PDB file of C-alpha atoms in Angstrom:
ATOM      1  CA  MET C   1      -0.227   0.562  -0.199  1.00 80.00           C
ATOM      2  CA  THR C   2       0.820   3.630  -0.615  1.00 90.00           C
ATOM      3  CA  LYS C   3       2.347   5.798   2.311  1.00 92.00           C
ATOM      4  CA  TYR C   4       0.825   9.412   2.535  1.00 93.00           C
ATOM      5  CA  LEU C   5       2.564  12.544   4.282  1.00 91.00           C
ATOM      6  CA  ILE C   6      -0.162  14.530   6.328  1.00 92.00           C
ATOM      7  CA  SER C   7       1.366  17.542   7.440  1.00 88.00           C
ATOM      8  CA  PHE C   8       0.925  21.234   8.376  1.00 84.00           C
ATOM      9  CA  PRO C   9       3.262  24.238   9.078  1.00 81.00           C
ATOM     10  CA  ARG C  10       3.389  25.961  12.481  1.00 76.00           C
ATOM     11  CA  GLY C  11       1.883  29.091  11.003  1.00 78.00           C
ATOM     12  CA  ALA C  12      -1.045  27.349   9.711  1.00 82.00           C
ATOM     13  CA  VAL C  13      -2.319  26.565  13.446  1.00 80.00           C
ATOM     14  CA  GLY C  14      -4.717  29.517  14.769  1.00 84.00           C
ATOM     15  CA  PHE C  15      -6.524  28.937  17.455  1.00 89.00           C
ATOM     16  CA  PRO C  16      -6.726  30.894  21.150  1.00 90.00           C
ATOM     17  CA  ASP C  17      -4.534  29.847  23.500  1.00 90.00           C
ATOM     18  CA  GLU C  18      -7.558  28.325  26.041  1.00 95.00           C
ATOM     19  CA  ASP C  19      -7.933  26.376  23.415  1.00 93.00           C
ATOM     20  CA  LEU C  20      -4.441  24.217  23.113  1.00 91.00           C
ATOM     21  CA  GLN C  21      -6.130  21.710  26.045  1.00 94.00           C
ATOM     22  CA  ALA C  22      -9.170  20.825  23.371  1.00 94.00           C
ATOM     23  CA  VAL C  23      -6.714  20.303  20.577  1.00 91.00           C
ATOM     24  CA  SER C  24      -4.428  18.425  22.228  1.00 91.00           C
ATOM     25  CA  ASP C  25      -7.038  16.287  23.667  1.00 95.00           C
ATOM     26  CA  ALA C  26      -8.675  15.955  19.631  1.00 94.00           C
ATOM     27  CA  SER C  27      -5.400  15.100  17.619  1.00 91.00           C
ATOM     28  CA  HIS C  28      -4.572  12.847  20.457  1.00 93.00           C
ATOM     29  CA  ALA C  29      -7.971  10.950  19.889  1.00 96.00           C
ATOM     30  CA  VAL C  30      -7.341  10.917  16.155  1.00 95.00           C
ATOM     31  CA  VAL C  31      -3.754   9.250  16.833  1.00 93.00           C
ATOM     32  CA  ARG C  32      -5.224   6.718  18.484  1.00 95.00           C
ATOM     33  CA  GLU C  33      -7.921   6.019  16.212  1.00 96.00           C
ATOM     34  CA  ALA C  34      -5.428   5.433  13.447  1.00 96.00           C
ATOM     35  CA  LYS C  35      -3.651   3.167  15.709  1.00 96.00           C
ATOM     36  CA  ASP C  36      -6.239   1.272  16.445  1.00 97.00           C
ATOM     37  CA  ALA C  37      -7.176   0.633  12.434  1.00 97.00           C
ATOM     38  CA  GLY C  38      -4.009  -0.128  11.987  1.00 97.00           C
ATOM     39  CA  VAL C  39      -3.050   2.992   9.607  1.00 96.00           C
ATOM     40  CA  ARG C  40      -0.760   4.883  11.649  1.00 95.00           C
ATOM     41  CA  VAL C  41       3.085   4.658  10.780  1.00 94.00           C
ATOM     42  CA  PHE C  42       4.812   7.317  12.491  1.00 91.00           C
ATOM     43  CA  GLY C  43       3.797  11.176  13.339  1.00 90.00           C
ATOM     44  CA  GLY C  44       5.052  14.080  15.243  1.00 86.00           C
ATOM     45  CA  GLY C  45       6.314  17.545  15.445  1.00 83.00           C
ATOM     46  CA  ILE C  46       9.650  18.626  14.834  1.00 81.00           C
ATOM     47  CA  ASP C  47      11.552  20.008  17.867  1.00 84.00           C
ATOM     48  CA  GLU C  48      12.099  23.764  16.573  1.00 82.00           C
ATOM     49  CA  SER C  49      14.809  23.740  19.366  1.00 87.00           C
ATOM     50  CA  VAL C  50      17.120  21.521  17.746  1.00 86.00           C
ATOM     51  CA  PRO C  51      18.610  23.583  14.888  1.00 85.00           C
ATOM     52  CA  PRO C  52      19.014  21.466  11.568  1.00 83.00           C
ATOM     53  CA  VAL C  53      21.850  20.559  10.276  1.00 84.00           C
ATOM     54  CA  MET C  54      23.351  19.375   6.484  1.00 82.00           C
ATOM     55  CA  VAL C  55      25.245  16.246   6.338  1.00 86.00           C
ATOM     56  CA  ASP C  56      27.235  15.297   3.489  1.00 82.00           C
ATOM     57  CA  GLY C  57      27.754  12.265   1.794  1.00 88.00           C
ATOM     58  CA  ASP C  58      31.651  12.288   3.651  1.00 89.00           C
ATOM     59  CA  GLY C  59      29.965  12.854   7.174  1.00 86.00           C
ATOM     60  CA  THR C  60      30.738  16.355   7.365  1.00 87.00           C
ATOM     61  CA  VAL C  61      27.977  18.223   9.155  1.00 88.00           C
ATOM     62  CA  THR C  62      27.219  22.394   8.958  1.00 92.00           C
ATOM     63  CA  GLU C  63      24.407  23.915  10.746  1.00 89.00           C
ATOM     64  CA  GLY C  64      21.031  25.469   8.233  1.00 84.00           C
ATOM     65  CA  THR C  65      19.147  23.363   5.786  1.00 80.00           C
ATOM     66  CA  TYR C  66      18.008  24.009   2.276  1.00 73.00           C
ATOM     67  CA  PRO C  67      17.613  27.066   0.658  1.00 74.00           C
ATOM     68  CA  GLN C  68      13.934  26.711   0.215  1.00 67.00           C
ATOM     69  CA  PRO C  69      12.356  26.377   2.982  1.00 61.00           C
ATOM     70  CA  ARG C  70      14.237  27.677   5.637  1.00 60.00           C
ATOM     71  CA  GLN C  71      13.106  25.527   8.045  1.00 64.00           C
ATOM     72  CA  ILE C  72      10.585  22.521   8.650  1.00 68.00           C
ATOM     73  CA  GLU C  73       8.232  23.071  10.997  1.00 74.00           C
ATOM     74  CA  GLY C  74       5.336  22.176  12.352  1.00 81.00           C
ATOM     75  CA  GLY C  75       3.149  18.595  12.563  1.00 85.00           C
ATOM     76  CA  TYR C  76       3.846  15.402  10.422  1.00 90.00           C
ATOM     77  CA  THR C  77       1.920  12.071  10.282  1.00 92.00           C
ATOM     78  CA  VAL C  78       2.737   9.106   7.821  1.00 94.00           C
ATOM     79  CA  LEU C  79      -0.461   6.627   7.299  1.00 95.00           C
ATOM     80  CA  GLU C  80      -0.755   3.457   5.281  1.00 95.00           C
ATOM     81  CA  PRO C  81      -4.156   3.468   4.812  1.00 95.00           C
ATOM     82  CA  PRO C  82      -6.015   0.991   1.885  1.00 95.00           C
ATOM     83  CA  SER C  83      -6.794   3.965  -0.758  1.00 93.00           C
ATOM     84  CA  ARG C  84      -6.112   7.285  -1.256  1.00 92.00           C
ATOM     85  CA  GLU C  85      -9.375   8.230  -1.064  1.00 92.00           C
ATOM     86  CA  ALA C  86      -9.248   6.805   2.545  1.00 94.00           C
ATOM     87  CA  ALA C  87      -6.074   9.124   3.461  1.00 95.00           C
ATOM     88  CA  LEU C  88      -7.925  12.031   2.436  1.00 95.00           C
ATOM     89  CA  GLU C  89     -10.514  10.871   4.943  1.00 95.00           C
ATOM     90  CA  TRP C  90      -7.794  11.196   7.623  1.00 93.00           C
ATOM     91  CA  ALA C  91      -6.626  14.273   6.850  1.00 94.00           C
ATOM     92  CA  ALA C  92     -10.244  15.580   7.150  1.00 94.00           C
ATOM     93  CA  LYS C  93     -10.172  14.124  10.544  1.00 93.00           C
ATOM     94  CA  ILE C  94      -6.507  15.102  11.541  1.00 92.00           C
ATOM     95  CA  ALA C  95      -7.626  19.204   9.889  1.00 91.00           C
ATOM     96  CA  ALA C  96     -10.688  18.991  12.266  1.00 91.00           C
ATOM     97  CA  ALA C  97      -8.975  17.914  15.351  1.00 90.00           C
ATOM     98  CA  CYS C  98      -5.563  20.570  14.751  1.00 87.00           C
ATOM     99  CA  ARG C  99      -7.880  23.182  13.291  1.00 87.00           C
ATOM    100  CA  CYS C 100      -6.029  23.953  10.082  1.00 84.00           C
ATOM    101  CA  ALA C 101      -5.730  22.108   7.034  1.00 86.00           C
ATOM    102  CA  GLN C 102      -3.721  19.578   6.325  1.00 90.00           C
ATOM    103  CA  GLU C 103      -1.265  18.761   2.877  1.00 88.00           C
ATOM    104  CA  VAL C 104      -1.230  15.458   1.579  1.00 91.00           C
ATOM    105  CA  ARG C 105       1.851  13.802  -0.342  1.00 90.00           C
ATOM    106  CA  ALA C 106       2.075  10.216  -1.531  1.00 90.00           C
ATOM    107  CA  PHE C 107       5.420   8.536  -0.854  1.00 89.00           C
ATOM    108  CA  GLN C 108       6.710   6.751  -3.930  1.00 83.00           C
ATOM    109  CA  TYR C 109       6.733   2.967  -4.341  1.00 78.00           C
ATOM    110  CA  ASP C 110       9.528   1.672  -2.895  1.00 72.00           C
ATOM    111  CA  PRO C 111      10.092  -2.207  -3.696  1.00 73.00           C
ATOM    112  CA  ALA C 112      12.717  -2.247  -0.881  1.00 71.00           C
ATOM    113  CA  GLY C 113      10.744  -0.584   1.703  1.00 65.00           C
TER     114      GLY C 113
END
Protein backbone atom coordinates (compact mmCIF):
# COMPACT_ATOMS: atom_id res chain seq x y z
CA MET A 1 0.00 0.00 0.00
CA THR A 2 1.03 3.60 -0.52
CA LYS A 3 2.16 5.61 2.48
CA TYR A 4 0.96 9.22 2.80
CA LEU A 5 2.54 12.19 4.51
CA ILE A 6 -0.09 14.41 6.13
CA SER A 7 1.36 17.65 7.45
CA PHE A 8 0.89 21.28 8.35
CA PRO A 9 3.27 24.16 8.96
CA ARG A 10 3.31 25.75 12.39
CA GLY A 11 2.03 29.04 10.95
CA ALA A 12 -1.20 27.39 9.79
CA VAL A 13 -2.37 26.84 13.35
CA GLY A 14 -4.54 29.69 14.52
CA PHE A 15 -6.60 29.04 17.60
CA PRO A 16 -6.71 30.89 20.93
CA ASP A 17 -4.31 29.76 23.64
CA GLU A 18 -7.20 28.70 25.84
CA ASP A 19 -8.16 26.08 23.21
CA LEU A 20 -4.76 24.35 23.32
CA GLN A 21 -5.92 21.54 25.62
CA ALA A 22 -9.02 20.84 23.50
CA VAL A 23 -6.93 20.77 20.31
CA SER A 24 -4.35 18.52 21.97
CA ASP A 25 -7.04 16.14 23.20
CA ALA A 26 -8.73 16.03 19.78
CA SER A 27 -5.48 15.41 17.91
CA HIS A 28 -4.43 12.64 20.33
CA ALA A 29 -7.86 11.02 19.81
CA VAL A 30 -7.26 10.94 16.03
CA VAL A 31 -3.81 9.42 16.59
CA ARG A 32 -5.35 6.70 18.79
CA GLU A 33 -8.02 6.08 16.13
CA ALA A 34 -5.37 5.76 13.39
CA LYS A 35 -3.36 3.35 15.57
CA ASP A 36 -6.47 1.29 16.31
CA ALA A 37 -7.27 1.19 12.57
CA GLY A 38 -3.74 -0.05 11.86
CA VAL A 39 -2.90 2.77 9.43
CA ARG A 40 -0.50 4.91 11.50
CA VAL A 41 3.16 4.48 10.61
CA PHE A 42 4.70 7.47 12.39
CA GLY A 43 3.87 11.00 13.46
CA GLY A 44 5.06 13.89 15.54
CA GLY A 45 6.10 17.50 15.60
CA ILE A 46 9.48 18.92 14.73
CA ASP A 47 11.50 19.95 17.81
CA GLU A 48 12.30 23.52 16.87
CA SER A 49 14.71 23.90 19.81
CA VAL A 50 17.15 21.60 18.00
CA PRO A 51 18.71 23.45 15.04
CA PRO A 52 18.73 21.62 11.70
CA VAL A 53 21.98 20.50 10.09
CA MET A 54 23.07 19.28 6.66
CA VAL A 55 25.15 16.09 6.40
CA ASP A 56 27.29 15.50 3.29
CA GLY A 57 28.18 12.09 1.90
CA ASP A 58 31.61 12.27 3.54
CA GLY A 59 30.00 12.87 6.93
CA THR A 60 30.68 16.62 7.08
CA VAL A 61 28.03 18.32 9.21
CA THR A 62 27.13 21.99 8.72
CA GLU A 63 24.42 24.09 10.35
CA GLY A 64 21.44 25.12 8.27
CA THR A 65 19.03 23.75 5.70
CA TYR A 66 18.42 23.77 1.97
CA PRO A 67 17.64 27.28 0.66
CA GLN A 68 13.89 26.54 0.33
CA PRO A 69 12.30 26.16 2.77
CA ARG A 70 14.42 27.85 5.40
CA GLN A 71 13.12 25.50 8.04
CA ILE A 72 10.84 22.53 8.40
CA GLU A 73 8.38 22.90 11.22
CA GLY A 74 4.91 21.92 12.26
CA GLY A 75 3.40 18.48 12.55
CA TYR A 76 3.72 15.37 10.43
CA THR A 77 1.95 12.05 10.27
CA VAL A 78 2.76 9.11 8.01
CA LEU A 79 -0.16 6.77 7.40
CA GLU A 80 -0.57 3.65 5.28
CA PRO A 81 -4.31 3.51 4.53
CA PRO A 82 -5.85 1.21 1.92
CA SER A 83 -6.48 4.01 -0.62
CA ARG A 84 -5.91 7.68 -1.46
CA GLU A 85 -9.55 8.34 -0.58
CA ALA A 86 -8.93 6.89 2.88
CA ALA A 87 -5.83 9.09 3.24
CA LEU A 88 -7.97 12.14 2.45
CA GLU A 89 -10.54 11.04 5.04
CA TRP A 90 -7.78 10.75 7.67
CA ALA A 91 -6.42 14.17 6.65
CA ALA A 92 -9.88 15.65 7.20
CA LYS A 93 -10.00 14.12 10.70
CA ILE A 94 -6.56 15.54 11.49
CA ALA A 95 -7.53 18.94 10.06
CA ALA A 96 -10.63 19.02 12.26
CA ALA A 97 -8.64 18.04 15.35
CA CYS A 98 -5.76 20.47 14.72
CA ARG A 99 -8.04 23.20 13.37
CA CYS A 100 -5.98 23.78 10.23
CA ALA A 101 -5.83 22.40 6.70
CA GLN A 102 -3.50 19.47 6.05
CA GLU A 103 -1.24 18.84 3.07
CA VAL A 104 -1.37 15.28 1.72
CA ARG A 105 1.50 13.76 -0.30
CA ALA A 106 2.02 10.20 -1.46
CA PHE A 107 5.38 8.53 -1.02
CA GLN A 108 6.78 6.87 -4.12
CA TYR A 109 6.63 3.10 -4.21
CA ASP A 110 9.80 1.54 -2.83
CA PRO A 111 10.15 -2.16 -3.66
CA ALA A 112 12.77 -2.52 -0.90
CA GLY A 113 10.57 -0.89 1.72
